[in-house]
mmCIF file of C-alpha atoms in Angstrom:
data_model
loop_
_atom_site.group_PDB
_atom_site.id
_atom_site.type_symbol
_atom_site.label_atom_id
_atom_site.label_comp_id
_atom_site.label_asym_id
_atom_site.label_seq_id
_atom_site.Cartn_x
_atom_site.Cartn_y
_atom_site.Cartn_z
ATOM 1 C CA MET A 656 -6.773 -2.478 -157.462
ATOM 2 C CA ILE A 657 -6.647 -5.724 -155.386
ATOM 3 C CA LYS A 658 -6.349 -5.045 -151.611
ATOM 4 C CA ARG A 659 -3.635 -6.723 -149.353
ATOM 5 C CA THR A 660 -4.858 -9.111 -146.505
ATOM 6 C CA LEU A 661 -2.341 -8.691 -143.499
ATOM 7 C CA TYR A 662 -2.309 -11.882 -141.206
ATOM 8 C CA PHE A 663 -0.569 -11.716 -137.586
ATOM 9 C CA SER A 664 0.281 -14.651 -135.935
ATOM 10 C CA ASN A 665 3.041 -13.476 -133.668
ATOM 11 C CA PRO A 666 3.383 -10.721 -131.379
ATOM 12 C CA ALA A 667 3.287 -7.567 -132.798
ATOM 13 C CA TYR A 668 2.944 -3.891 -132.247
ATOM 14 C CA LEU A 669 0.872 -1.877 -134.575
ATOM 15 C CA ASN A 670 0.898 2.086 -134.724
ATOM 16 C CA LEU A 671 0.167 4.799 -137.264
ATOM 17 C CA LYS A 672 2.985 6.674 -138.736
ATOM 18 C CA ASP A 673 2.596 9.109 -141.641
ATOM 19 C CA ARG A 674 -0.505 7.806 -142.903
ATOM 20 C CA GLN A 675 0.992 4.133 -143.092
ATOM 21 C CA LEU A 676 0.698 1.119 -140.567
ATOM 22 C CA GLN A 677 3.922 0.782 -138.954
ATOM 23 C CA ILE A 678 4.290 -3.167 -137.879
ATOM 24 C CA ASP A 679 6.828 -3.782 -135.004
ATOM 25 C CA LEU A 680 7.691 -7.547 -134.748
ATOM 26 C CA PRO A 681 9.445 -8.223 -131.441
ATOM 27 C CA HIS A 682 10.490 -11.818 -132.419
ATOM 28 C CA LEU A 683 12.610 -10.750 -135.487
ATOM 29 C CA LYS A 684 14.572 -8.018 -133.412
ATOM 30 C CA THR A 685 17.730 -9.835 -133.382
ATOM 31 C CA LEU A 686 17.681 -9.642 -137.476
ATOM 32 C CA GLY A 687 17.658 -5.889 -137.196
ATOM 33 C CA THR A 688 15.077 -3.103 -137.856
ATOM 34 C CA GLU A 689 14.779 -3.543 -141.622
ATOM 35 C CA GLU A 690 13.480 -7.013 -140.843
ATOM 36 C CA SER A 691 11.533 -6.349 -137.622
ATOM 37 C CA VAL A 692 9.788 -3.014 -138.638
ATOM 38 C CA LYS A 693 7.689 -2.816 -141.758
ATOM 39 C CA LEU A 694 5.620 -0.032 -143.124
ATOM 40 C CA VAL A 695 2.439 -0.669 -145.281
ATOM 41 C CA PRO A 696 0.206 2.053 -146.770
ATOM 42 C CA ILE A 697 -3.158 2.112 -145.211
ATOM 43 C CA GLU A 698 -4.757 2.429 -148.605
ATOM 44 C CA ASP A 699 -3.299 -0.937 -149.868
ATOM 45 C CA ILE A 700 -5.096 -2.706 -146.961
ATOM 46 C CA GLY A 701 -8.290 -4.461 -147.482
ATOM 47 C CA VAL A 702 -8.347 -7.103 -144.384
ATOM 48 C CA ILE A 703 -6.293 -7.159 -141.368
ATOM 49 C CA ILE A 704 -6.392 -10.673 -139.191
ATOM 50 C CA LEU A 705 -5.225 -10.389 -135.475
ATOM 51 C CA ASP A 706 -4.392 -14.037 -134.461
ATOM 52 C CA HIS A 707 -2.095 -13.725 -131.238
ATOM 53 C CA GLN A 708 -2.789 -12.946 -127.945
ATOM 54 C CA GLN A 709 0.173 -10.546 -127.611
ATOM 55 C CA ILE A 710 -0.483 -8.071 -130.550
ATOM 56 C CA THR A 711 -1.102 -4.494 -129.520
ATOM 57 C CA ILE A 712 -2.936 -2.082 -131.784
ATOM 58 C CA THR A 713 -3.255 1.992 -131.413
ATOM 59 C CA HIS A 714 -6.491 3.719 -131.543
ATOM 60 C CA ALA A 715 -5.051 5.996 -134.306
ATOM 61 C CA SER A 716 -4.337 2.888 -136.269
ATOM 62 C CA ILE A 717 -7.924 1.510 -136.093
ATOM 63 C CA ALA A 718 -9.428 4.572 -136.767
ATOM 64 C CA ALA A 719 -7.360 5.118 -139.950
ATOM 65 C CA LEU A 720 -7.914 1.536 -140.976
ATOM 66 C CA LEU A 721 -11.794 1.989 -140.813
ATOM 67 C CA GLU A 722 -11.642 5.232 -142.397
ATOM 68 C CA ASN A 723 -10.263 3.512 -145.249
ATOM 69 C CA LYS A 724 -12.764 0.731 -145.172
ATOM 70 C CA VAL A 725 -10.489 -2.177 -143.770
ATOM 71 C CA ALA A 726 -12.034 -5.226 -142.188
ATOM 72 C CA VAL A 727 -10.257 -5.749 -138.859
ATOM 73 C CA ILE A 728 -10.754 -9.558 -137.984
ATOM 74 C CA THR A 729 -9.642 -10.568 -134.030
ATOM 75 C CA CYS A 730 -9.231 -14.330 -133.453
ATOM 76 C CA ASP A 731 -9.646 -15.980 -129.773
ATOM 77 C CA LYS A 732 -7.050 -17.665 -128.282
ATOM 78 C CA SER A 733 -8.066 -21.215 -130.311
ATOM 79 C CA HIS A 734 -6.966 -19.146 -133.319
ATOM 80 C CA HIS A 735 -10.760 -18.905 -134.676
ATOM 81 C CA PRO A 736 -12.218 -15.556 -135.929
ATOM 82 C CA THR A 737 -14.375 -14.388 -133.217
ATOM 83 C CA GLY A 738 -14.752 -10.277 -133.757
ATOM 84 C CA MET A 739 -15.101 -8.089 -136.688
ATOM 85 C CA LEU A 740 -14.551 -4.177 -136.982
ATOM 86 C CA LEU A 741 -16.176 -2.472 -139.803
ATOM 87 C CA PRO A 742 -16.640 1.288 -140.885
ATOM 88 C CA LEU A 743 -20.031 3.023 -140.059
ATOM 89 C CA ASP A 744 -19.882 5.498 -142.934
ATOM 90 C CA GLY A 745 -19.074 3.184 -146.221
ATOM 91 C CA HIS A 746 -20.569 5.073 -149.010
ATOM 92 C CA ASP A 747 -21.533 8.920 -149.734
ATOM 93 C CA THR A 748 -25.218 8.233 -150.315
ATOM 94 C CA GLN A 749 -25.663 5.674 -147.421
ATOM 95 C CA SER A 750 -28.498 6.892 -145.657
ATOM 96 C CA GLU A 751 -30.505 6.802 -148.968
ATOM 97 C CA ARG A 752 -29.222 3.309 -149.792
ATOM 98 C CA PHE A 753 -30.258 2.336 -146.272
ATOM 99 C CA ARG A 754 -33.714 3.559 -146.923
ATOM 100 C CA TYR A 755 -34.088 1.537 -150.158
ATOM 101 C CA GLN A 756 -32.700 -1.591 -148.247
ATOM 102 C CA ILE A 757 -35.049 -1.154 -145.329
ATOM 103 C CA ASP A 758 -37.999 -0.447 -147.747
ATOM 104 C CA ALA A 759 -37.447 -3.333 -150.121
ATOM 105 C CA SER A 760 -40.417 -5.511 -150.633
ATOM 106 C CA LEU A 761 -40.793 -9.109 -149.781
ATOM 107 C CA PRO A 762 -41.244 -10.036 -153.353
ATOM 108 C CA LEU A 763 -38.036 -8.446 -154.313
ATOM 109 C CA LYS A 764 -36.169 -10.288 -151.580
ATOM 110 C CA LYS A 765 -37.797 -13.643 -152.574
ATOM 111 C CA GLN A 766 -36.414 -12.924 -155.939
ATOM 112 C CA LEU A 767 -33.171 -11.784 -155.038
ATOM 113 C CA TRP A 768 -32.947 -15.173 -152.970
ATOM 114 C CA GLN A 769 -33.753 -17.121 -155.727
ATOM 115 C CA GLN A 770 -30.959 -15.597 -157.758
ATOM 116 C CA THR A 771 -28.489 -16.375 -155.000
ATOM 117 C CA VAL A 772 -29.697 -20.080 -154.520
ATOM 118 C CA GLN A 773 -29.336 -20.668 -158.092
ATOM 119 C CA ALA A 774 -25.797 -19.015 -158.334
ATOM 120 C CA LYS A 775 -24.719 -21.114 -155.533
ATOM 121 C CA ILE A 776 -26.142 -24.395 -156.718
ATOM 122 C CA LEU A 777 -24.641 -23.844 -160.125
ATOM 123 C CA ASN A 778 -21.065 -22.993 -158.710
ATOM 124 C CA GLN A 779 -21.397 -26.098 -156.522
ATOM 125 C CA ALA A 780 -22.200 -28.186 -159.552
ATOM 126 C CA ALA A 781 -19.131 -26.603 -161.459
ATOM 127 C CA VAL A 782 -16.880 -27.985 -158.498
ATOM 128 C CA LEU A 783 -18.369 -31.399 -158.787
ATOM 129 C CA PHE A 784 -18.229 -31.415 -162.639
ATOM 130 C CA GLU A 785 -14.352 -30.424 -162.256
ATOM 131 C CA ARG A 786 -13.725 -33.561 -160.038
ATOM 132 C CA GLY A 787 -15.614 -35.631 -162.370
ATOM 133 C CA ILE A 788 -18.645 -36.168 -160.402
ATOM 134 C CA ALA A 789 -22.221 -36.338 -161.718
ATOM 135 C CA CYS A 790 -23.882 -33.081 -161.344
ATOM 136 C CA GLU A 791 -26.922 -33.157 -163.807
ATOM 137 C CA ASN A 792 -29.231 -33.211 -161.008
ATOM 138 C CA MET A 793 -27.937 -29.970 -159.678
ATOM 139 C CA ILE A 794 -28.435 -28.099 -162.887
ATOM 140 C CA HIS A 795 -31.900 -29.489 -162.763
ATOM 141 C CA TRP A 796 -32.202 -28.249 -159.156
ATOM 142 C CA ALA A 797 -30.859 -24.665 -160.148
ATOM 143 C CA LYS A 798 -33.243 -24.249 -163.117
ATOM 144 C CA ALA A 799 -36.069 -25.392 -160.899
ATOM 145 C CA VAL A 800 -35.381 -22.797 -157.844
ATOM 146 C CA ARG A 801 -38.548 -20.515 -157.736
ATOM 147 C CA SER A 802 -38.804 -17.149 -156.052
ATOM 148 C CA GLY A 803 -37.902 -17.466 -152.450
ATOM 149 C CA ASP A 804 -36.828 -21.037 -152.795
ATOM 150 C CA PRO A 805 -39.921 -22.573 -151.258
ATOM 151 C CA ASP A 806 -38.942 -26.177 -152.148
ATOM 152 C CA ASN A 807 -35.641 -25.913 -150.466
ATOM 153 C CA TYR A 808 -33.411 -26.783 -153.434
ATOM 154 C CA GLU A 809 -30.633 -24.969 -151.670
ATOM 155 C CA GLY A 810 -31.043 -27.670 -149.098
ATOM 156 C CA ARG A 811 -31.162 -30.834 -151.262
ATOM 157 C CA ALA A 812 -28.446 -29.689 -153.383
ATOM 158 C CA ALA A 813 -26.250 -29.227 -150.308
ATOM 159 C CA ALA A 814 -26.994 -32.790 -149.094
ATOM 160 C CA TYR A 815 -25.916 -33.928 -152.399
ATOM 161 C CA TYR A 816 -22.957 -31.941 -152.809
ATOM 162 C CA TRP A 817 -21.589 -32.515 -149.398
ATOM 163 C CA ARG A 818 -22.266 -36.451 -149.839
ATOM 164 C CA ASN A 819 -20.068 -36.387 -152.966
ATOM 165 C CA VAL A 820 -17.583 -33.561 -153.321
ATOM 166 C CA PHE A 821 -14.756 -34.953 -150.925
ATOM 167 C CA PRO A 822 -13.056 -38.139 -151.387
ATOM 168 C CA LYS A 823 -15.141 -41.133 -150.286
ATOM 169 C CA LYS A 824 -12.510 -42.262 -147.630
ATOM 170 C CA LEU A 825 -13.084 -39.009 -145.457
ATOM 171 C CA ASP A 826 -16.735 -40.278 -144.953
ATOM 172 C CA PHE A 827 -17.287 -36.577 -144.639
ATOM 173 C CA PHE A 828 -20.110 -35.000 -142.939
ATOM 174 C CA ARG A 829 -20.707 -31.123 -143.086
ATOM 175 C CA GLY A 830 -21.030 -29.468 -139.609
ATOM 176 C CA ARG A 831 -19.484 -26.497 -137.926
ATOM 177 C CA ASP A 832 -18.199 -28.687 -134.962
ATOM 178 C CA GLY A 833 -17.701 -31.731 -137.337
ATOM 179 C CA ASP A 834 -14.219 -33.620 -138.010
ATOM 180 C CA PRO A 835 -11.649 -32.144 -140.258
ATOM 181 C CA PRO A 836 -11.683 -30.619 -142.769
ATOM 182 C CA ASN A 837 -14.677 -28.823 -141.507
ATOM 183 C CA ASN A 838 -12.277 -26.693 -139.562
ATOM 184 C CA LEU A 839 -10.609 -25.540 -142.939
ATOM 185 C CA LEU A 840 -13.979 -24.753 -144.149
ATOM 186 C CA ASN A 841 -15.100 -22.912 -141.065
ATOM 187 C CA TYR A 842 -11.875 -21.026 -141.169
ATOM 188 C CA GLY A 843 -12.171 -20.179 -144.888
ATOM 189 C CA TYR A 844 -16.034 -19.151 -144.482
ATOM 190 C CA ALA A 845 -15.213 -16.768 -141.653
ATOM 191 C CA ILE A 846 -12.531 -14.879 -143.917
ATOM 192 C CA LEU A 847 -14.796 -14.816 -146.764
ATOM 193 C CA ARG A 848 -17.536 -13.483 -144.439
ATOM 194 C CA ALA A 849 -15.637 -10.522 -143.518
ATOM 195 C CA ILE A 850 -14.705 -9.751 -146.882
ATOM 196 C CA VAL A 851 -18.096 -9.727 -148.042
ATOM 197 C CA ALA A 852 -19.292 -7.509 -145.123
ATOM 198 C CA ARG A 853 -16.481 -4.925 -145.966
ATOM 199 C CA ALA A 854 -17.830 -4.855 -149.638
ATOM 200 C CA LEU A 855 -21.364 -4.451 -148.400
ATOM 201 C CA VAL A 856 -20.524 -1.497 -146.141
ATOM 202 C CA SER A 857 -18.456 -0.090 -149.073
ATOM 203 C CA SER A 858 -21.575 -0.160 -151.027
ATOM 204 C CA GLY A 859 -23.452 1.532 -148.470
ATOM 205 C CA LEU A 860 -25.383 -1.264 -147.388
ATOM 206 C CA LEU A 861 -26.392 -2.709 -143.761
ATOM 207 C CA PRO A 862 -24.751 -5.996 -143.402
ATOM 208 C CA THR A 863 -27.334 -6.667 -140.591
ATOM 209 C CA LEU A 864 -30.581 -6.454 -142.619
ATOM 210 C CA GLY A 865 -30.768 -9.581 -144.830
ATOM 211 C CA ILE A 866 -32.684 -10.907 -147.837
ATOM 212 C CA HIS A 867 -33.033 -14.467 -146.287
ATOM 213 C CA HIS A 868 -31.219 -14.832 -143.271
ATOM 214 C CA ARG A 869 -32.961 -12.862 -140.372
ATOM 215 C CA ASN A 870 -31.718 -14.404 -137.179
ATOM 216 C CA LYS A 871 -32.122 -11.704 -134.555
ATOM 217 C CA TYR A 872 -28.822 -13.030 -133.031
ATOM 218 C CA ASN A 873 -26.660 -12.626 -136.402
ATOM 219 C CA ALA A 874 -25.224 -9.178 -136.934
ATOM 220 C CA TYR A 875 -24.323 -10.095 -140.386
ATOM 221 C CA CYS A 876 -27.388 -11.605 -142.150
ATOM 222 C CA LEU A 877 -26.943 -9.899 -145.419
ATOM 223 C CA ALA A 878 -23.219 -10.999 -145.520
ATOM 224 C CA ASP A 879 -24.432 -14.817 -144.890
ATOM 225 C CA ASP A 880 -26.740 -14.278 -148.022
ATOM 226 C CA ILE A 881 -24.518 -12.777 -150.515
ATOM 227 C CA MET A 882 -21.456 -15.097 -149.427
ATOM 228 C CA GLU A 883 -23.263 -18.307 -150.559
ATOM 229 C CA PRO A 884 -22.411 -18.395 -154.152
ATOM 230 C CA TYR A 885 -18.703 -17.402 -153.325
ATOM 231 C CA ARG A 886 -18.498 -20.557 -150.599
ATOM 232 C CA PRO A 887 -17.619 -22.888 -153.571
ATOM 233 C CA PHE A 888 -14.284 -21.059 -154.148
ATOM 234 C CA ILE A 889 -13.255 -21.849 -150.542
ATOM 235 C CA ASP A 890 -14.155 -25.333 -151.010
ATOM 236 C CA LYS A 891 -11.920 -25.480 -154.069
ATOM 237 C CA ILE A 892 -9.005 -24.165 -151.930
ATOM 238 C CA VAL A 893 -9.861 -26.782 -149.237
ATOM 239 C CA LEU A 894 -10.198 -29.559 -151.979
ATOM 240 C CA LYS A 895 -6.500 -28.790 -153.288
ATOM 241 C CA ILE A 896 -5.109 -28.874 -149.817
ATOM 242 C CA ILE A 897 -6.579 -32.405 -149.266
ATOM 243 C CA ASP A 898 -5.672 -33.569 -152.930
ATOM 244 C CA ASN A 899 -2.204 -32.416 -152.364
ATOM 245 C CA GLY A 900 -1.738 -34.726 -149.388
ATOM 246 C CA GLU A 901 -1.451 -31.902 -146.744
ATOM 247 C CA ASN A 902 -2.121 -32.691 -143.107
ATOM 248 C CA PHE A 903 -5.337 -30.841 -142.704
ATOM 249 C CA LEU A 904 -6.154 -32.251 -138.979
ATOM 250 C CA GLU A 905 -5.156 -28.751 -137.546
ATOM 251 C CA LEU A 906 -4.942 -25.424 -138.983
ATOM 252 C CA ASN A 907 -1.239 -24.477 -139.059
ATOM 253 C CA THR A 908 0.505 -21.436 -140.737
ATOM 254 C CA ALA A 909 0.616 -22.921 -144.138
ATOM 255 C CA ILE A 910 -2.890 -23.976 -144.591
ATOM 256 C CA LYS A 911 -3.990 -20.730 -143.085
ATOM 257 C CA SER A 912 -1.827 -18.771 -145.718
ATOM 258 C CA GLN A 913 -3.766 -20.935 -148.571
ATOM 259 C CA LEU A 914 -7.089 -19.874 -147.188
ATOM 260 C CA LEU A 915 -6.294 -16.376 -146.844
ATOM 261 C CA SER A 916 -5.537 -16.357 -150.441
ATOM 262 C CA ILE A 917 -9.371 -16.580 -151.153
ATOM 263 C CA ALA A 918 -9.233 -12.509 -151.421
ATOM 264 C CA SER A 919 -7.010 -12.628 -154.473
ATOM 265 C CA VAL A 920 -8.638 -16.011 -156.127
ATOM 266 C CA ASP A 921 -9.845 -14.899 -159.823
ATOM 267 C CA VAL A 922 -13.549 -14.949 -160.210
ATOM 268 C CA SER A 923 -15.451 -14.589 -163.610
ATOM 269 C CA PHE A 924 -18.539 -12.737 -164.465
ATOM 270 C CA GLU A 925 -20.283 -12.138 -167.911
ATOM 271 C CA LYS A 926 -18.144 -9.293 -168.729
ATOM 272 C CA GLY A 927 -14.731 -10.411 -167.527
ATOM 273 C CA THR A 928 -12.448 -11.654 -164.714
ATOM 274 C CA SER A 929 -11.310 -10.196 -161.433
ATOM 275 C CA PRO A 930 -9.897 -10.879 -158.116
ATOM 276 C CA LEU A 931 -12.476 -11.917 -155.574
ATOM 277 C CA MET A 932 -12.101 -9.087 -153.337
ATOM 278 C CA VAL A 933 -12.652 -6.942 -156.556
ATOM 279 C CA GLY A 934 -15.537 -8.932 -157.768
ATOM 280 C CA LEU A 935 -17.368 -8.803 -154.739
ATOM 281 C CA GLN A 936 -17.691 -4.981 -155.065
ATOM 282 C CA TYR A 937 -19.405 -5.894 -158.279
ATOM 283 C CA THR A 938 -21.549 -8.214 -156.490
ATOM 284 C CA THR A 939 -22.739 -5.636 -153.848
ATOM 285 C CA ALA A 940 -23.079 -2.624 -156.160
ATOM 286 C CA SER A 941 -25.504 -4.758 -158.076
ATOM 287 C CA LEU A 942 -27.534 -5.419 -155.042
ATOM 288 C CA ALA A 943 -27.474 -1.739 -154.052
ATOM 289 C CA LYS A 944 -28.959 -0.962 -157.429
ATOM 290 C CA CYS A 945 -31.646 -3.957 -157.354
ATOM 291 C CA TYR A 946 -32.853 -2.237 -153.899
ATOM 292 C CA GLU A 947 -32.836 1.033 -155.896
ATOM 293 C CA GLY A 948 -35.036 -0.732 -158.856
ATOM 294 C CA THR A 949 -32.621 0.330 -161.508
ATOM 295 C CA VAL A 950 -31.387 -3.215 -162.091
ATOM 296 C CA ARG A 951 -33.059 -6.636 -161.357
ATOM 297 C CA LYS A 952 -30.297 -8.958 -161.357
ATOM 298 C CA ILE A 953 -27.366 -9.429 -158.752
ATOM 299 C CA ASN A 954 -24.089 -9.803 -160.328
ATOM 300 C CA TYR A 955 -22.772 -13.150 -159.205
ATOM 301 C CA PRO A 956 -19.640 -15.021 -160.418
ATOM 302 C CA VAL A 957 -19.823 -18.171 -162.145
ATOM 303 C CA MET A 958 -17.160 -20.705 -161.951
ATOM 304 C CA ARG A 959 -14.458 -20.526 -165.035
ATOM 305 C CA ASP A 960 -15.036 -22.930 -167.860
ATOM 306 C CA PHE A 961 -18.145 -24.359 -166.680
ATOM 307 C CA ASP A 962 -20.729 -25.130 -169.420
ATOM 308 C CA THR A 963 -23.942 -26.696 -167.988
ATOM 309 C CA ARG A 964 -24.511 -28.353 -171.389
ATOM 310 C CA ARG A 965 -21.459 -30.885 -170.954
ATOM 311 C CA VAL A 966 -22.280 -32.330 -167.702
ATOM 312 C CA SER A 967 -24.413 -35.327 -169.029
ATOM 313 C CA TYR A 968 -21.602 -37.782 -170.078
ATOM 314 C CA LEU A 969 -20.908 -37.878 -166.401
ATOM 315 C CA LYS A 970 -24.018 -39.789 -165.631
ATOM 316 C CA ASN A 971 -23.955 -43.479 -165.060
ATOM 317 C CA ASP A 972 -26.694 -45.873 -163.617
ATOM 318 C CA ASP A 973 -25.654 -45.336 -159.977
ATOM 319 C CA ASP A 974 -25.579 -41.614 -160.416
ATOM 320 C CA TYR A 975 -28.795 -41.534 -162.199
ATOM 321 C CA GLN A 976 -30.439 -43.589 -159.472
ATOM 322 C CA ASN A 977 -29.162 -41.028 -156.869
ATOM 323 C CA TYR A 978 -30.449 -38.367 -158.953
ATOM 324 C CA ALA A 979 -33.979 -39.706 -159.290
ATOM 325 C CA ALA A 980 -34.114 -40.177 -155.621
ATOM 326 C CA GLU A 981 -33.049 -36.827 -155.051
ATOM 327 C CA LYS A 982 -35.644 -35.643 -157.226
ATOM 328 C CA THR A 983 -38.607 -37.609 -155.443
ATOM 329 C CA THR A 984 -37.474 -36.913 -151.818
ATOM 330 C CA LYS A 985 -39.694 -34.890 -149.821
ATOM 331 C CA TYR A 986 -37.633 -31.648 -148.452
ATOM 332 C CA GLU A 987 -39.446 -29.175 -145.809
ATOM 333 C CA SER A 988 -38.673 -25.543 -146.371
ATOM 334 C CA LYS A 989 -36.600 -23.887 -143.802
ATOM 335 C CA LYS A 990 -38.873 -21.766 -141.581
ATOM 336 C CA SER A 991 -37.870 -18.359 -139.863
ATOM 337 C CA THR A 992 -37.041 -19.017 -136.464
ATOM 338 C CA ASP A 993 -35.399 -16.899 -133.404
ATOM 339 C CA GLU A 994 -33.268 -19.713 -132.537
ATOM 340 C CA PRO A 995 -29.482 -19.199 -132.932
ATOM 341 C CA GLU A 996 -28.249 -20.361 -136.620
ATOM 342 C CA LEU A 997 -24.711 -21.519 -137.384
ATOM 343 C CA PRO A 998 -22.734 -18.573 -138.854
ATOM 344 C CA PHE A 999 -20.894 -20.707 -141.384
#
């Protein structure tokens, strides 16, 4: 079943009572106990976000939440996620899975990254297609990705995607510290990252040991790898907020609520559709099997109703010129470095 995401943006006292999380909300005291005190079964919770400096949570609550594989996210005074707690013991055969993951060969990691980049580009293409934007070049690049993506098709696809996906009037440039709606993207990706890390731990994998990302300052390299094909689902939420004419210059409660809904967004796989939080379990379980050598493909979602054979009619002369220019542009492959990387 889909787990709940609990978001606290007001003072609260959280403690454990009868294996349930008791939530005491002082600002609702005047409405009576029925409104100010709530009980939520621990097993129903998947993610908790603590976004107020006057939230108190007991150690017993934290222990019970982690025992049930809940990701606990803390936010700083500017309301941005700054930390995450995950359980140490996430799977019955965790030590064995750790060994498989640690012993994974470089060719295997390159093949897994190839699959990841292909899935990401195709999902980005699906977002463009849905908005009536030419994406035939994206399909071409997805098919052209080689093991390890030495040609950096991920980078050239990202450049084209961000240049075209938002309305032209925004003059958008993607950067963690860039102008809105970068703030919405950053927040959404941070929540997605936590959900991915939770799924990895539940599948008995080390979220720190990545298949491509390997920055020594990054504790969630594998989460940053696996979340890549899922990012476009956050992008779709942000685009909907903008299309609806909402004020996205700052992260208000209404916008955060929409971004937090990412856990329950439907994602489609070859064998069916499921909420994103459940779908991530399919993805991370398949990754664990790839490390074990029992399967060869990561189970990533694809955007619903997207058929790559239907994209050609979007192409016009200007789009084709852009496409040709992108095809002939020289791109340097990203090199491994110990310099800090952006986590989003």
